[in-house]
mmCIF file of C-alpha atoms in Angstrom:
data_model
loop_
_atom_site.group_PDB
_atom_site.id
_atom_site.type_symbol
_atom_site.label_atom_id
_atom_site.label_comp_id
_atom_site.label_asym_id
_atom_site.label_seq_id
_atom_site.Cartn_x
_atom_site.Cartn_y
_atom_site.Cartn_z
ATOM 1 C CA UNK C 981 107.371 -88.132 16.828
ATOM 2 C CA UNK C 982 108.202 -90.831 19.368
ATOM 3 C CA UNK C 983 104.495 -91.169 20.253
ATOM 4 C CA UNK C 984 103.842 -92.698 16.808
ATOM 5 C CA UNK C 985 105.247 -96.222 16.793
ATOM 6 C CA UNK C 986 105.692 -97.676 13.291
ATOM 7 C CA UNK C 987 105.632 -101.448 12.889
ATOM 8 C CA UNK C 988 107.920 -102.251 9.929
ATOM 9 C CA UNK C 989 107.249 -105.573 8.190
ATOM 10 C CA UNK C 990 110.186 -107.217 6.370
ATOM 11 C CA UNK C 991 110.615 -110.579 4.640
ATOM 12 C CA UNK C 992 113.823 -111.357 6.557
ATOM 13 C CA UNK C 993 115.996 -109.460 8.986
ATOM 14 C CA UNK C 994 118.877 -108.842 9.139
ATOM 15 C CA UNK C 995 120.087 -109.567 5.587
ATOM 16 C CA UNK C 996 123.495 -108.726 4.152
ATOM 17 C CA UNK C 997 121.984 -108.040 0.740
ATOM 18 C CA UNK C 998 119.615 -105.381 2.090
ATOM 19 C CA UNK C 999 121.890 -102.777 3.623
ATOM 20 C CA UNK C 1000 119.739 -100.076 2.020
ATOM 21 C CA UNK C 1001 116.861 -101.099 4.254
ATOM 22 C CA UNK C 1002 119.010 -101.166 7.383
ATOM 23 C CA UNK C 1003 120.389 -97.741 6.432
ATOM 24 C CA UNK C 1004 116.864 -96.374 6.067
ATOM 25 C CA UNK C 1005 115.694 -97.869 9.398
ATOM 26 C CA UNK C 1006 118.656 -96.329 11.237
ATOM 27 C CA UNK C 1007 118.038 -92.994 9.525
ATOM 28 C CA UNK C 1008 114.369 -92.987 10.523
ATOM 29 C CA UNK C 1009 115.282 -93.817 14.132
ATOM 30 C CA UNK C 1010 117.751 -90.950 14.195
ATOM 31 C CA UNK C 1011 115.060 -88.710 12.715
ATOM 32 C CA UNK C 1012 112.878 -89.450 15.742
ATOM 33 C CA UNK C 1013 110.635 -92.324 14.647
ATOM 34 C CA UNK C 1014 109.904 -95.129 17.093
ATOM 35 C CA UNK C 1015 110.188 -98.410 15.199
ATOM 36 C CA UNK C 1016 109.414 -102.069 15.762
ATOM 37 C CA UNK C 1017 110.707 -104.591 13.214
ATOM 38 C CA UNK C 1018 108.598 -107.647 12.328
ATOM 39 C CA UNK C 1019 110.217 -110.251 10.035
ATOM 40 C CA UNK C 1020 108.522 -113.118 8.208
ATOM 41 C CA UNK C 1021 111.588 -115.298 8.560
ATOM 42 C CA UNK C 1022 114.673 -115.510 10.762
ATOM 43 C CA UNK C 1023 118.113 -114.535 9.369
ATOM 44 C CA UNK C 1024 119.954 -116.975 7.136
ATOM 45 C CA UNK C 1025 123.199 -114.971 6.842
ATOM 46 C CA UNK C 1026 125.943 -115.939 9.270
ATOM 47 C CA UNK C 1027 127.380 -112.405 9.286
ATOM 48 C CA UNK C 1028 125.896 -108.995 10.016
ATOM 49 C CA UNK C 1029 126.849 -105.496 8.941
ATOM 50 C CA UNK C 1030 127.921 -103.063 11.693
ATOM 51 C CA UNK C 1031 124.847 -100.942 10.940
ATOM 52 C CA UNK C 1032 122.535 -103.709 12.264
ATOM 53 C CA UNK C 1033 124.063 -103.302 15.729
ATOM 54 C CA UNK C 1034 123.247 -99.592 15.659
ATOM 55 C CA UNK C 1035 119.512 -100.061 15.032
ATOM 56 C CA UNK C 1036 117.703 -100.016 18.369
ATOM 57 C CA UNK C 1037 114.281 -101.243 17.241
ATOM 58 C CA UNK C 1038 113.205 -104.552 18.787
ATOM 59 C CA UNK C 1039 112.747 -107.428 16.338
ATOM 60 C CA UNK C 1040 109.850 -109.869 16.355
ATOM 61 C CA UNK C 1041 109.643 -112.970 14.167
ATOM 62 C CA UNK C 1042 106.445 -114.422 12.777
ATOM 63 C CA UNK C 1043 106.169 -118.188 12.054
ATOM 64 C CA UNK C 1044 107.786 -118.710 8.661
ATOM 65 C CA UNK C 1045 105.603 -121.728 8.034
ATOM 66 C CA UNK C 1046 102.258 -122.083 9.818
ATOM 67 C CA UNK C 1047 102.594 -125.821 10.457
ATOM 68 C CA UNK C 1048 105.817 -125.182 12.450
ATOM 69 C CA UNK C 1049 103.949 -123.226 15.138
ATOM 70 C CA UNK C 1050 100.314 -124.394 14.980
ATOM 71 C CA UNK C 1051 99.426 -123.432 18.564
ATOM 72 C CA UNK C 1052 100.564 -119.864 17.967
ATOM 73 C CA UNK C 1053 98.524 -119.668 14.771
ATOM 74 C CA UNK C 1054 95.362 -121.221 16.212
ATOM 75 C CA UNK C 1055 95.530 -119.021 19.300
ATOM 76 C CA UNK C 1056 95.770 -115.963 17.030
ATOM 77 C CA UNK C 1057 92.863 -117.124 14.861
ATOM 78 C CA UNK C 1058 90.625 -117.537 17.914
ATOM 79 C CA UNK C 1059 91.645 -114.117 19.230
ATOM 80 C CA UNK C 1060 91.063 -112.388 15.893
ATOM 81 C CA UNK C 1061 87.689 -114.015 15.005
ATOM 82 C CA UNK C 1062 85.626 -111.550 17.131
ATOM 83 C CA UNK C 1063 87.482 -108.518 15.738
ATOM 84 C CA UNK C 1064 85.449 -106.140 13.591
ATOM 85 C CA UNK C 1065 88.064 -106.302 10.869
ATOM 86 C CA UNK C 1066 88.188 -110.085 10.596
ATOM 87 C CA UNK C 1067 85.366 -110.366 8.080
ATOM 88 C CA UNK C 1068 86.939 -107.696 5.845
ATOM 89 C CA UNK C 1069 90.387 -109.311 5.999
ATOM 90 C CA UNK C 1070 88.997 -112.791 5.357
ATOM 91 C CA UNK C 1071 87.020 -111.432 2.441
ATOM 92 C CA UNK C 1072 90.214 -109.971 1.001
ATOM 93 C CA UNK C 1073 91.897 -113.380 1.375
ATOM 94 C CA UNK C 1074 89.058 -115.131 -0.468
ATOM 95 C CA UNK C 1075 89.242 -112.551 -3.271
ATOM 96 C CA UNK C 1076 92.987 -113.100 -3.547
ATOM 97 C CA UNK C 1077 92.577 -116.882 -3.558
ATOM 98 C CA UNK C 1078 90.117 -116.694 -6.432
ATOM 99 C CA UNK C 1079 92.941 -115.193 -8.532
ATOM 100 C CA UNK C 1080 95.886 -116.975 -6.956
ATOM 101 C CA UNK C 1081 94.884 -120.142 -5.105
ATOM 102 C CA UNK C 1082 98.224 -120.960 -3.433
ATOM 103 C CA UNK C 1083 99.483 -121.953 -0.020
ATOM 104 C CA UNK C 1084 101.490 -118.763 0.016
ATOM 105 C CA UNK C 1085 98.311 -116.651 0.241
ATOM 106 C CA UNK C 1086 97.015 -118.701 3.188
ATOM 107 C CA UNK C 1087 100.436 -118.497 4.882
ATOM 108 C CA UNK C 1088 100.459 -114.709 4.632
ATOM 109 C CA UNK C 1089 96.994 -114.510 6.141
ATOM 110 C CA UNK C 1090 98.103 -116.756 8.995
ATOM 111 C CA UNK C 1091 101.143 -114.597 9.604
ATOM 112 C CA UNK C 1092 98.875 -111.558 9.646
ATOM 113 C CA UNK C 1093 96.681 -113.220 12.279
ATOM 114 C CA UNK C 1094 99.752 -113.758 14.476
ATOM 115 C CA UNK C 1095 100.928 -110.202 14.002
ATOM 116 C CA UNK C 1096 97.468 -108.786 14.721
ATOM 117 C CA UNK C 1097 97.166 -110.901 17.874
ATOM 118 C CA UNK C 1098 100.719 -110.383 19.153
ATOM 119 C CA UNK C 1099 100.598 -106.700 18.327
ATOM 120 C CA UNK C 1100 103.602 -104.667 19.565
ATOM 121 C CA UNK C 1101 102.587 -102.387 22.400
ATOM 122 C CA UNK C 1102 101.932 -98.859 21.211
ATOM 123 C CA UNK C 1103 102.036 -99.664 17.480
ATOM 124 C CA UNK C 1104 99.939 -97.177 15.493
ATOM 125 C CA UNK C 1105 101.116 -97.604 11.921
ATOM 126 C CA UNK C 1106 102.190 -100.392 9.580
ATOM 127 C CA UNK C 1107 104.875 -100.040 6.937
ATOM 128 C CA UNK C 1108 105.896 -102.840 4.549
ATOM 129 C CA UNK C 1109 109.244 -103.146 2.804
ATOM 130 C CA UNK C 1110 108.554 -104.863 -0.528
ATOM 131 C CA UNK C 1111 105.201 -104.942 -2.261
ATOM 132 C CA UNK C 1112 104.930 -108.706 -2.537
ATOM 133 C CA UNK C 1113 104.695 -110.983 0.510
ATOM 134 C CA UNK C 1114 105.493 -108.411 3.257
ATOM 135 C CA UNK C 1115 102.845 -106.094 1.802
ATOM 136 C CA UNK C 1116 100.310 -108.951 1.726
ATOM 137 C CA UNK C 1117 100.855 -109.643 5.439
ATOM 138 C CA UNK C 1118 100.753 -105.910 6.172
ATOM 139 C CA UNK C 1119 97.531 -105.348 4.224
ATOM 140 C CA UNK C 1120 95.704 -108.202 5.969
ATOM 141 C CA UNK C 1121 97.003 -106.979 9.353
ATOM 142 C CA UNK C 1122 95.851 -103.430 8.551
ATOM 143 C CA UNK C 1123 92.322 -104.751 8.015
ATOM 144 C CA UNK C 1124 92.410 -106.923 11.149
ATOM 145 C CA UNK C 1125 93.650 -104.069 13.388
ATOM 146 C CA UNK C 1126 91.887 -101.176 11.615
ATOM 147 C CA UNK C 1127 95.165 -99.320 11.212
ATOM 148 C CA UNK C 1128 96.635 -97.471 8.200
ATOM 149 C CA UNK C 1129 99.587 -98.857 6.295
ATOM 150 C CA UNK C 1130 102.168 -97.691 3.792
ATOM 151 C CA UNK C 1131 104.723 -99.429 1.575
ATOM 152 C CA UNK C 1132 108.228 -99.188 0.136
ATOM 153 C CA UNK C 1133 108.386 -101.032 -3.200
ATOM 154 C CA UNK C 1134 111.723 -101.891 -4.743
ATOM 155 C CA UNK C 1135 112.422 -104.182 -7.733
ATOM 156 C CA UNK C 1136 111.599 -107.888 -7.715
ATOM 157 C CA UNK C 1137 108.408 -107.200 -5.819
ATOM 158 C CA UNK C 1138 107.224 -104.823 -8.554
ATOM 159 C CA UNK C 1139 108.208 -106.810 -11.601
ATOM 160 C CA UNK C 1140 107.232 -110.316 -10.480
ATOM 161 C CA UNK C 1141 103.900 -109.465 -8.851
ATOM 162 C CA UNK C 1142 100.730 -109.580 -10.964
ATOM 163 C CA UNK C 1143 99.299 -106.156 -11.820
ATOM 164 C CA UNK C 1144 95.960 -106.908 -10.124
ATOM 165 C CA UNK C 1145 97.786 -107.639 -6.844
ATOM 166 C CA UNK C 1146 99.862 -104.468 -6.987
ATOM 167 C CA UNK C 1147 96.828 -102.365 -7.948
ATOM 168 C CA UNK C 1148 94.879 -103.667 -4.951
ATOM 169 C CA UNK C 1149 97.695 -102.872 -2.579
ATOM 170 C CA UNK C 1150 98.244 -99.413 -4.057
ATOM 171 C CA UNK C 1151 94.584 -98.580 -3.532
ATOM 172 C CA UNK C 1152 94.712 -99.884 0.051
ATOM 173 C CA UNK C 1153 97.961 -98.236 1.209
ATOM 174 C CA UNK C 1154 97.960 -94.588 2.245
ATOM 175 C CA UNK C 1155 101.106 -94.051 0.160
ATOM 176 C CA UNK C 1156 103.812 -96.045 -1.574
ATOM 177 C CA UNK C 1157 107.409 -95.059 -2.343
ATOM 178 C CA UNK C 1158 109.709 -96.690 -4.846
ATOM 179 C CA UNK C 1159 113.344 -96.225 -5.707
ATOM 180 C CA UNK C 1160 113.571 -95.940 -9.535
ATOM 181 C CA UNK C 1161 111.758 -93.869 -12.114
ATOM 182 C CA UNK C 1162 110.841 -96.969 -14.122
ATOM 183 C CA UNK C 1163 109.247 -98.547 -11.039
ATOM 184 C CA UNK C 1164 107.580 -95.250 -10.161
ATOM 185 C CA UNK C 1165 106.014 -94.864 -13.610
ATOM 186 C CA UNK C 1166 104.774 -98.490 -13.576
ATOM 187 C CA UNK C 1167 103.151 -98.106 -10.145
ATOM 188 C CA UNK C 1168 101.662 -94.731 -11.009
ATOM 189 C CA UNK C 1169 100.008 -96.328 -14.065
ATOM 190 C CA UNK C 1170 98.596 -99.154 -11.938
ATOM 191 C CA UNK C 1171 97.345 -96.563 -9.423
ATOM 192 C CA UNK C 1172 95.646 -94.586 -12.211
ATOM 193 C CA UNK C 1173 98.034 -91.673 -11.774
ATOM 194 C CA UNK C 1174 97.448 -91.372 -8.037
ATOM 195 C CA UNK C 1175 99.638 -88.854 -6.222
ATOM 196 C CA UNK C 1176 100.007 -91.401 -3.421
ATOM 197 C CA UNK C 1177 102.935 -92.990 -5.298
ATOM 198 C CA UNK C 1178 106.291 -91.280 -4.749
ATOM 199 C CA UNK C 1179 109.797 -91.588 -6.179
ATOM 200 C CA UNK C 1180 112.444 -91.845 -3.450
ATOM 201 C CA UNK C 1181 116.014 -92.914 -4.234
ATOM 202 C CA UNK C 1182 117.649 -94.882 -1.419
ATOM 203 C CA UNK C 1183 120.895 -92.984 -1.638
ATOM 204 C CA UNK C 1184 123.969 -93.785 0.416
ATOM 205 C CA UNK C 1185 125.215 -93.032 3.906
ATOM 206 C CA UNK C 1186 128.183 -90.963 2.750
ATOM 207 C CA UNK C 1187 129.639 -90.990 6.250
ATOM 208 C CA UNK C 1188 130.165 -94.739 5.928
ATOM 209 C CA UNK C 1189 131.412 -94.393 2.370
ATOM 210 C CA UNK C 1190 133.752 -91.475 2.807
ATOM 211 C CA UNK C 1191 135.840 -90.045 0.007
ATOM 212 C CA UNK C 1192 138.619 -92.235 -1.306
ATOM 213 C CA UNK C 1193 141.492 -89.810 -1.792
ATOM 214 C CA UNK C 1194 144.296 -92.189 -2.718
ATOM 215 C CA UNK C 1195 145.499 -92.366 -6.323
ATOM 216 C CA UNK C 1196 144.785 -95.685 -7.989
ATOM 217 C CA UNK C 1197 147.693 -97.332 -9.824
ATOM 218 C CA UNK C 1198 147.761 -96.600 -13.569
ATOM 219 C CA UNK C 1199 147.512 -100.259 -14.524
ATOM 220 C CA UNK C 1200 146.856 -100.898 -18.219
ATOM 221 C CA UNK C 1201 146.720 -104.675 -18.503
ATOM 222 C CA UNK C 1202 150.259 -104.999 -19.863
ATOM 223 C CA UNK C 1203 151.793 -106.561 -16.738
ATOM 224 C CA UNK C 1204 150.943 -110.004 -15.319
ATOM 225 C CA UNK C 1205 152.411 -108.893 -11.981
ATOM 226 C CA UNK C 1206 150.201 -105.803 -11.919
ATOM 227 C CA UNK C 1207 146.911 -107.038 -13.385
ATOM 228 C CA UNK C 1208 143.872 -104.763 -13.543
ATOM 229 C CA UNK C 1209 141.391 -105.632 -10.779
ATOM 230 C CA UNK C 1210 137.749 -106.007 -11.838
ATOM 231 C CA UNK C 1211 135.154 -106.283 -9.050
ATOM 232 C CA UNK C 1212 131.489 -107.202 -8.891
ATOM 233 C CA UNK C 1213 129.238 -107.430 -5.849
ATOM 234 C CA UNK C 1214 125.841 -109.117 -5.773
ATOM 235 C CA UNK C 1215 123.965 -112.327 -5.145
ATOM 236 C CA UNK C 1216 124.552 -115.052 -7.701
ATOM 237 C CA UNK C 1217 121.035 -114.945 -9.187
ATOM 238 C CA UNK C 1218 119.805 -114.708 -12.772
ATOM 239 C CA UNK C 1219 119.014 -110.986 -12.829
ATOM 240 C CA UNK C 1220 122.601 -110.017 -11.919
ATOM 241 C CA UNK C 1221 123.919 -111.438 -15.213
ATOM 242 C CA UNK C 1222 127.141 -112.911 -13.817
ATOM 243 C CA UNK C 1223 127.163 -115.570 -16.548
ATOM 244 C CA UNK C 1224 127.190 -112.780 -19.167
ATOM 245 C CA UNK C 1225 130.023 -111.075 -17.291
ATOM 246 C CA UNK C 1226 132.066 -114.288 -17.196
ATOM 247 C CA UNK C 1227 131.483 -114.790 -20.923
ATOM 248 C CA UNK C 1228 132.662 -111.230 -21.557
ATOM 249 C CA UNK C 1229 135.808 -111.807 -19.506
ATOM 250 C CA UNK C 1230 136.526 -114.943 -21.509
ATOM 251 C CA UNK C 1231 136.362 -112.863 -24.723
ATOM 252 C CA UNK C 1232 139.134 -110.463 -23.609
ATOM 253 C CA UNK C 1233 142.397 -110.685 -25.583
ATOM 254 C CA UNK C 1234 144.726 -113.429 -24.352
ATOM 255 C CA UNK C 1235 147.597 -111.016 -23.751
ATOM 256 C CA UNK C 1236 145.555 -108.670 -21.516
ATOM 257 C CA UNK C 1237 146.230 -109.076 -17.799
ATOM 258 C CA UNK C 1238 143.263 -108.801 -15.423
ATOM 259 C CA UNK C 1239 141.782 -110.549 -12.425
ATOM 260 C CA UNK C 1240 138.146 -110.724 -11.368
ATOM 261 C CA UNK C 1241 136.722 -110.766 -7.824
ATOM 262 C CA UNK C 1242 133.123 -111.568 -6.897
ATOM 263 C CA UNK C 1243 131.509 -110.815 -3.542
ATOM 264 C CA UNK C 1244 128.176 -112.379 -2.600
ATOM 265 C CA UNK C 1245 126.385 -115.639 -2.004
ATOM 266 C CA UNK C 1246 123.479 -116.926 -4.061
ATOM 267 C CA UNK C 1247 121.882 -119.965 -5.571
ATOM 268 C CA UNK C 1248 123.904 -119.884 -8.821
ATOM 269 C CA UNK C 1249 127.322 -119.667 -7.206
ATOM 270 C CA UNK C 1250 128.420 -123.264 -7.866
ATOM 271 C CA UNK C 1251 127.090 -123.097 -11.416
ATOM 272 C CA UNK C 1252 129.049 -119.890 -12.055
ATOM 273 C CA UNK C 1253 132.234 -121.454 -10.665
ATOM 274 C CA UNK C 1254 131.774 -124.353 -13.078
ATOM 275 C CA UNK C 1255 131.115 -121.895 -15.924
ATOM 276 C CA UNK C 1256 134.350 -120.020 -15.168
ATOM 277 C CA UNK C 1257 136.160 -123.365 -15.276
ATOM 278 C CA UNK C 1258 134.525 -124.261 -18.595
ATOM 279 C CA UNK C 1259 135.446 -120.876 -20.072
ATOM 280 C CA UNK C 1260 139.061 -121.330 -19.019
ATOM 281 C CA UNK C 1261 139.244 -118.286 -16.757
ATOM 282 C CA UNK C 1262 138.871 -119.840 -13.295
ATOM 283 C CA UNK C 1263 142.534 -119.139 -12.508
ATOM 284 C CA UNK C 1264 141.860 -115.407 -12.769
ATOM 285 C CA UNK C 1265 138.623 -115.435 -10.751
ATOM 286 C CA UNK C 1266 138.207 -115.216 -6.959
ATOM 287 C CA UNK C 1267 134.931 -116.030 -5.208
ATOM 288 C CA UNK C 1268 134.782 -114.285 -1.820
ATOM 289 C CA UNK C 1269 131.258 -115.175 -0.691
ATOM 290 C CA UNK C 1270 129.141 -112.744 1.341
ATOM 291 C CA UNK C 1271 131.154 -110.140 3.232
ATOM 292 C CA UNK C 1272 130.382 -107.478 5.833
ATOM 293 C CA UNK C 1273 130.115 -103.885 4.670
ATOM 294 C CA UNK C 1274 133.538 -102.770 5.868
ATOM 295 C CA UNK C 1275 135.183 -105.623 3.927
ATOM 296 C CA UNK C 1276 133.219 -104.748 0.776
ATOM 297 C CA UNK C 1277 134.382 -101.133 1.131
ATOM 298 C CA UNK C 1278 138.011 -102.305 1.262
ATOM 299 C CA UNK C 1279 137.471 -104.230 -1.972
ATOM 300 C CA UNK C 1280 135.998 -101.176 -3.703
ATOM 301 C CA UNK C 1281 139.110 -99.228 -2.802
ATOM 302 C CA UNK C 1282 141.526 -101.884 -4.097
ATOM 303 C CA UNK C 1283 139.668 -102.422 -7.386
ATOM 304 C CA UNK C 1284 140.155 -100.612 -10.697
ATOM 305 C CA UNK C 1285 136.825 -101.367 -12.384
ATOM 306 C CA UNK C 1286 133.341 -102.272 -11.147
ATOM 307 C CA UNK C 1287 131.158 -104.359 -13.441
ATOM 308 C CA UNK C 1288 127.533 -105.431 -13.115
ATOM 309 C CA UNK C 1289 125.742 -107.058 -16.065
ATOM 310 C CA UNK C 1290 122.141 -106.487 -14.909
ATOM 311 C CA UNK C 1291 119.411 -108.164 -16.978
ATOM 312 C CA UNK C 1292 115.692 -108.895 -16.892
ATOM 313 C CA UNK C 1293 115.287 -112.462 -15.640
ATOM 314 C CA UNK C 1294 112.974 -114.997 -17.214
ATOM 315 C CA UNK C 1295 110.283 -114.395 -14.561
ATOM 316 C CA UNK C 1296 110.443 -110.613 -15.055
ATOM 317 C CA UNK C 1297 112.632 -110.006 -12.024
ATOM 318 C CA UNK C 1298 115.184 -107.212 -12.358
ATOM 319 C CA UNK C 1299 117.221 -104.828 -10.268
ATOM 320 C CA UNK C 1300 115.955 -101.379 -9.371
ATOM 321 C CA UNK C 1301 119.014 -99.196 -8.914
ATOM 322 C CA UNK C 1302 121.609 -101.590 -7.459
ATOM 323 C CA UNK C 1303 122.959 -100.080 -4.279
ATOM 324 C CA UNK C 1304 126.356 -101.638 -4.999
ATOM 325 C CA UNK C 1305 126.701 -99.422 -8.098
ATOM 326 C CA UNK C 1306 126.117 -96.331 -5.934
ATOM 327 C CA UNK C 1307 128.646 -97.622 -3.398
ATOM 328 C CA UNK C 1308 131.246 -98.348 -6.051
ATOM 329 C CA UNK C 1309 130.757 -94.936 -7.670
ATOM 330 C CA UNK C 1310 131.170 -93.253 -4.295
ATOM 331 C CA UNK C 1311 134.706 -94.697 -4.188
ATOM 332 C CA UNK C 1312 135.690 -93.234 -7.592
ATOM 333 C CA UNK C 1313 135.487 -96.619 -9.305
ATOM 334 C CA UNK C 1314 134.876 -96.646 -13.037
ATOM 335 C CA UNK C 1315 131.613 -98.552 -13.491
ATOM 336 C CA UNK C 1316 130.254 -100.527 -16.405
ATOM 337 C CA UNK C 1317 126.668 -101.804 -16.350
ATOM 338 C CA UNK C 1318 123.552 -102.180 -18.500
ATOM 339 C CA UNK C 1319 120.463 -100.211 -19.567
ATOM 340 C CA UNK C 1320 118.173 -101.950 -17.089
ATOM 341 C CA UNK C 1321 115.706 -100.235 -14.732
ATOM 342 C CA UNK C 1322 117.356 -97.488 -12.668
ATOM 343 C CA UNK C 1323 120.955 -97.957 -13.775
ATOM 344 C CA UNK C 1324 120.802 -95.077 -16.322
ATOM 345 C CA UNK C 1325 119.442 -92.857 -13.543
ATOM 346 C CA UNK C 1326 122.886 -93.097 -11.940
ATOM 347 C CA UNK C 1327 125.228 -93.773 -14.870
ATOM 348 C CA UNK C 1328 125.232 -91.734 -18.072
ATOM 349 C CA UNK C 1329 127.112 -93.466 -20.888
ATOM 350 C CA UNK C 1330 130.589 -92.046 -21.486
ATOM 351 C CA UNK C 1331 130.038 -89.404 -18.747
ATOM 352 C CA UNK C 1332 129.750 -91.177 -15.412
ATOM 353 C CA UNK C 1333 130.235 -94.764 -16.581
ATOM 354 C CA UNK C 1334 129.766 -97.131 -19.501
ATOM 355 C CA UNK C 1335 126.165 -98.298 -20.010
ATOM 356 C CA UNK C 1336 125.462 -101.107 -22.438
ATOM 357 C CA UNK C 1337 122.538 -103.210 -23.679
ATOM 358 C CA UNK C 1338 121.907 -106.231 -21.449
ATOM 359 C CA UNK C 1339 122.697 -109.797 -22.578
ATOM 360 C CA UNK C 1340 125.519 -108.593 -24.858
ATOM 361 C CA UNK C 1341 128.770 -110.275 -23.805
ATOM 362 C CA UNK C 1342 130.803 -109.007 -26.809
ATOM 363 C CA UNK C 1343 129.817 -105.365 -26.121
ATOM 364 C CA UNK C 1344 130.652 -105.847 -22.462
ATOM 365 C CA UNK C 1345 134.030 -107.343 -23.382
ATOM 366 C CA UNK C 1346 134.780 -104.339 -25.608
ATOM 367 C CA UNK C 1347 133.877 -101.938 -22.790
ATOM 368 C CA UNK C 1348 136.002 -103.851 -20.291
ATOM 369 C CA UNK C 1349 138.952 -103.878 -22.670
ATOM 370 C CA UNK C 1350 138.686 -100.096 -23.075
ATOM 371 C CA UNK C 1351 138.698 -99.585 -19.335
ATOM 372 C CA UNK C 1352 141.516 -102.062 -18.712
ATOM 373 C CA UNK C 1353 143.782 -100.412 -21.289
ATOM 374 C CA UNK C 1354 142.960 -96.796 -20.395
ATOM 375 C CA UNK C 1355 143.602 -95.745 -16.765
ATOM 376 C CA UNK C 1356 142.881 -92.096 -17.709
ATOM 377 C CA UNK C 1357 139.390 -93.066 -18.840
ATOM 378 C CA UNK C 1358 138.845 -94.963 -15.606
ATOM 379 C CA UNK C 1359 139.896 -91.911 -13.620
ATOM 380 C CA UNK C 1360 137.617 -89.557 -15.596
ATOM 381 C CA UNK C 1361 134.557 -91.765 -15.278
ATOM 382 C CA UNK C 1362 135.231 -92.599 -11.619
ATOM 383 C CA UNK C 1363 135.637 -88.941 -10.636
ATOM 384 C CA UNK C 1364 132.435 -87.978 -12.445
ATOM 385 C CA UNK C 1365 130.493 -90.847 -10.925
ATOM 386 C CA UNK C 1366 131.630 -89.938 -7.415
ATOM 387 C CA UNK C 1367 130.585 -86.314 -7.969
ATOM 388 C CA UNK C 1368 127.119 -87.434 -9.061
ATOM 389 C CA UNK C 1369 126.689 -89.716 -6.054
ATOM 390 C CA UNK C 1370 127.722 -87.078 -3.544
ATOM 391 C CA UNK C 1371 125.533 -84.430 -5.192
ATOM 392 C CA UNK C 1372 122.377 -86.491 -5.740
ATOM 393 C CA UNK C 1373 122.394 -89.747 -3.771
ATOM 394 C CA UNK C 1374 122.708 -88.807 -0.103
ATOM 395 C CA UNK C 1375 120.382 -91.160 1.780
ATOM 396 C CA UNK C 1376 119.361 -88.356 4.151
ATOM 397 C CA UNK C 1377 117.183 -86.879 1.372
ATOM 398 C CA UNK C 1378 115.189 -90.129 1.224
ATOM 399 C CA UNK C 1379 114.893 -90.321 5.041
ATOM 400 C CA UNK C 1380 113.694 -86.700 5.166
ATOM 401 C CA UNK C 1381 111.119 -87.459 2.461
ATOM 402 C CA UNK C 1382 109.798 -90.503 4.342
ATOM 403 C CA UNK C 1383 109.700 -88.585 7.618
ATOM 404 C CA UNK C 1384 107.684 -85.834 5.938
ATOM 405 C CA UNK C 1385 105.225 -88.365 4.463
ATOM 406 C CA UNK C 1386 104.645 -89.932 7.871
ATOM 407 C CA UNK C 1387 104.275 -86.521 9.520
ATOM 408 C CA UNK C 1388 101.742 -85.339 6.964
ATOM 409 C CA UNK C 1389 99.583 -88.397 7.552
ATOM 410 C CA UNK C 1390 99.737 -88.068 11.326
ATOM 411 C CA UNK C 1391 98.939 -84.331 11.225
ATOM 412 C CA UNK C 1392 95.945 -85.026 8.997
ATOM 413 C CA UNK C 1393 94.683 -87.622 11.475
ATOM 414 C CA UNK C 1394 94.685 -85.224 14.407
#
């Protein structure tokens, strides 16, 4: 399959919050695909996961803002004007602008011009990760180069993009995969039931998240010296519901001993720290910032409970199936989360975790109190969750599915 070079378009690369993408890229490389990574912006994270060093694909960066590299953009425009696909791509841009007249649309077209002009040698296929801006650049580039394209849709890109935009991309792409049943059903509806939309769970590289065999301490919240450790991992953004989680922690009985650790960066971090202070729980809360994957794994193994209060944000943004929940479950952690998007596809209430309505701090507090006081319940839920992950969420299944989809297209083109 090495004679079929796939150009993978990402919003940013590498990113600590998108290990599932890095995992998939490495899996596809190991399955024999020849990849080139094209990112719309340079990395903003100071750290990298070890997996990024294992990916061999070269990385190319497009101008994040067109005015920053005008010569590069103008040179690409001049080179693309005579192309047979320019009129079609420009027509698509005009149609998009009639519905969404924003600088963002023009910027994506300019980035597509640069990609089409500075085309990686040997590239024969385009694949976008995320159905919003990366897919816009990919779709325009597909028209400019006359090449097929495909897409992996995830969460925010599905739920914050207008239906007309998604429908146009679904009809243009050869196939689209997405990682939750709720996302799959939404996209299938927009694609008029087309079989070109596929459900493909990301899964987990179980070699990196090996079995945690050690027995966790039977803490029950009765000892200040041996407090129950509650962990959450995720960017401090609205859809993660960390404010709801902090409010739930503040509702726990005064005599119950616990500590909370958060891992991740994000725009709401300072606001959340102030909220913890206002709620009177800041002395029990640790903010660790963004960490590399091996450090996150160590925190999973030292924690007693994993909590994630997912919600639907005001702009419609929401999680798909948070990879951190799958990671935590793989380490036999008892998980508590909400009935949002793909969470119930991993966690079944009272069987493999506790699953609650979103935006309900009192219900979350009650669930956390149960788990804090009952180490046997934590063990039962954690063991069941780990069994489910190892039986149904091995990332190799997703990689095999993607490889098959690519192979079917290439065989049909011969």
